[in-house]
Protein backbone atom coordinates (compact mmCIF):
# COMPACT_ATOMS: atom_id res chain seq x y z
CA MET A 1 -13.86 8.15 12.69
CA THR A 2 -11.02 6.46 14.12
CA ARG A 3 -9.40 3.30 13.14
CA LYS A 4 -8.46 1.09 16.02
CA ILE A 5 -5.40 -1.26 15.39
CA ASN A 6 -3.13 -3.48 17.63
CA ASP A 7 -0.09 -2.20 19.46
CA LEU A 8 3.16 -3.59 17.75
CA THR A 9 5.32 -3.13 20.87
CA ASP A 10 5.17 -0.92 24.11
CA ARG A 11 6.87 1.84 22.57
CA ARG A 12 5.28 1.84 19.01
CA LEU A 13 1.90 2.07 18.02
CA LEU A 14 -0.17 2.10 14.84
CA CYS A 15 -3.30 4.24 14.46
CA LEU A 16 -4.60 7.68 13.37
CA SER A 17 -7.88 8.98 12.52
CA TYR A 18 -8.77 8.99 8.86
CA CYS A 19 -9.73 12.77 8.90
CA SER A 20 -6.36 13.69 10.36
CA LYS A 21 -3.99 15.47 8.39
CA LEU A 22 -0.50 14.56 8.90
CA ASN A 23 1.08 18.09 8.90
CA SER A 24 2.46 17.91 12.31
CA ASP A 25 5.09 15.49 14.05
CA LEU A 26 2.53 15.04 16.98
CA SER A 27 -0.81 13.63 16.83
CA LEU A 28 -3.47 12.48 18.97
CA MET A 29 -3.73 8.58 18.58
CA GLU A 30 -6.24 6.03 19.64
CA THR A 31 -5.45 2.64 20.19
CA GLY A 32 -7.24 -0.39 21.56
CA TYR A 33 -5.81 0.52 25.09
CA GLY A 34 -6.58 4.05 25.00
CA LEU A 35 -5.53 7.58 23.80
CA ALA A 36 -1.71 8.24 23.26
CA ILE A 37 0.15 11.17 21.63
CA GLY A 38 3.01 9.78 19.29
CA ARG A 39 5.58 11.30 17.02
CA LEU A 40 4.69 9.96 13.29
CA THR A 41 7.36 8.46 11.09
CA ASP A 42 7.33 7.84 7.44
CA VAL A 43 5.94 4.44 7.76
CA GLN A 44 2.29 3.30 6.06
CA LEU A 45 0.00 0.64 7.24
CA ASP A 46 -3.15 0.04 5.17
CA GLY A 47 -2.54 3.35 3.44
CA ILE A 48 -2.49 5.15 6.86
CA MET A 49 0.81 6.88 7.73
CA ALA A 50 0.59 6.11 11.26
CA VAL A 51 3.66 4.51 13.09
CA GLY A 52 4.69 6.58 15.99
CA ASP A 53 6.56 6.40 19.21
CA VAL A 54 4.41 6.73 22.33
CA VAL A 55 4.92 10.02 24.49
CA HIS A 56 1.84 9.49 26.64
CA LYS A 57 -0.59 6.68 27.10
CA THR A 58 -3.58 6.36 28.93
CA ILE A 59 -4.97 2.84 29.66
């Protein structure tokens, strides 16, 4: 189950699967614009630690 939320900027995004364990600095993310791989940071939104810089983005 994946939660979709909006992009903050072109370089930052929020999102992450509920089931995903945050034990890696890279994680597959899904946004309303498509899939992206980002580096996670210590930021929480709606209880989900899911702020990262976009490394690869497919629209």
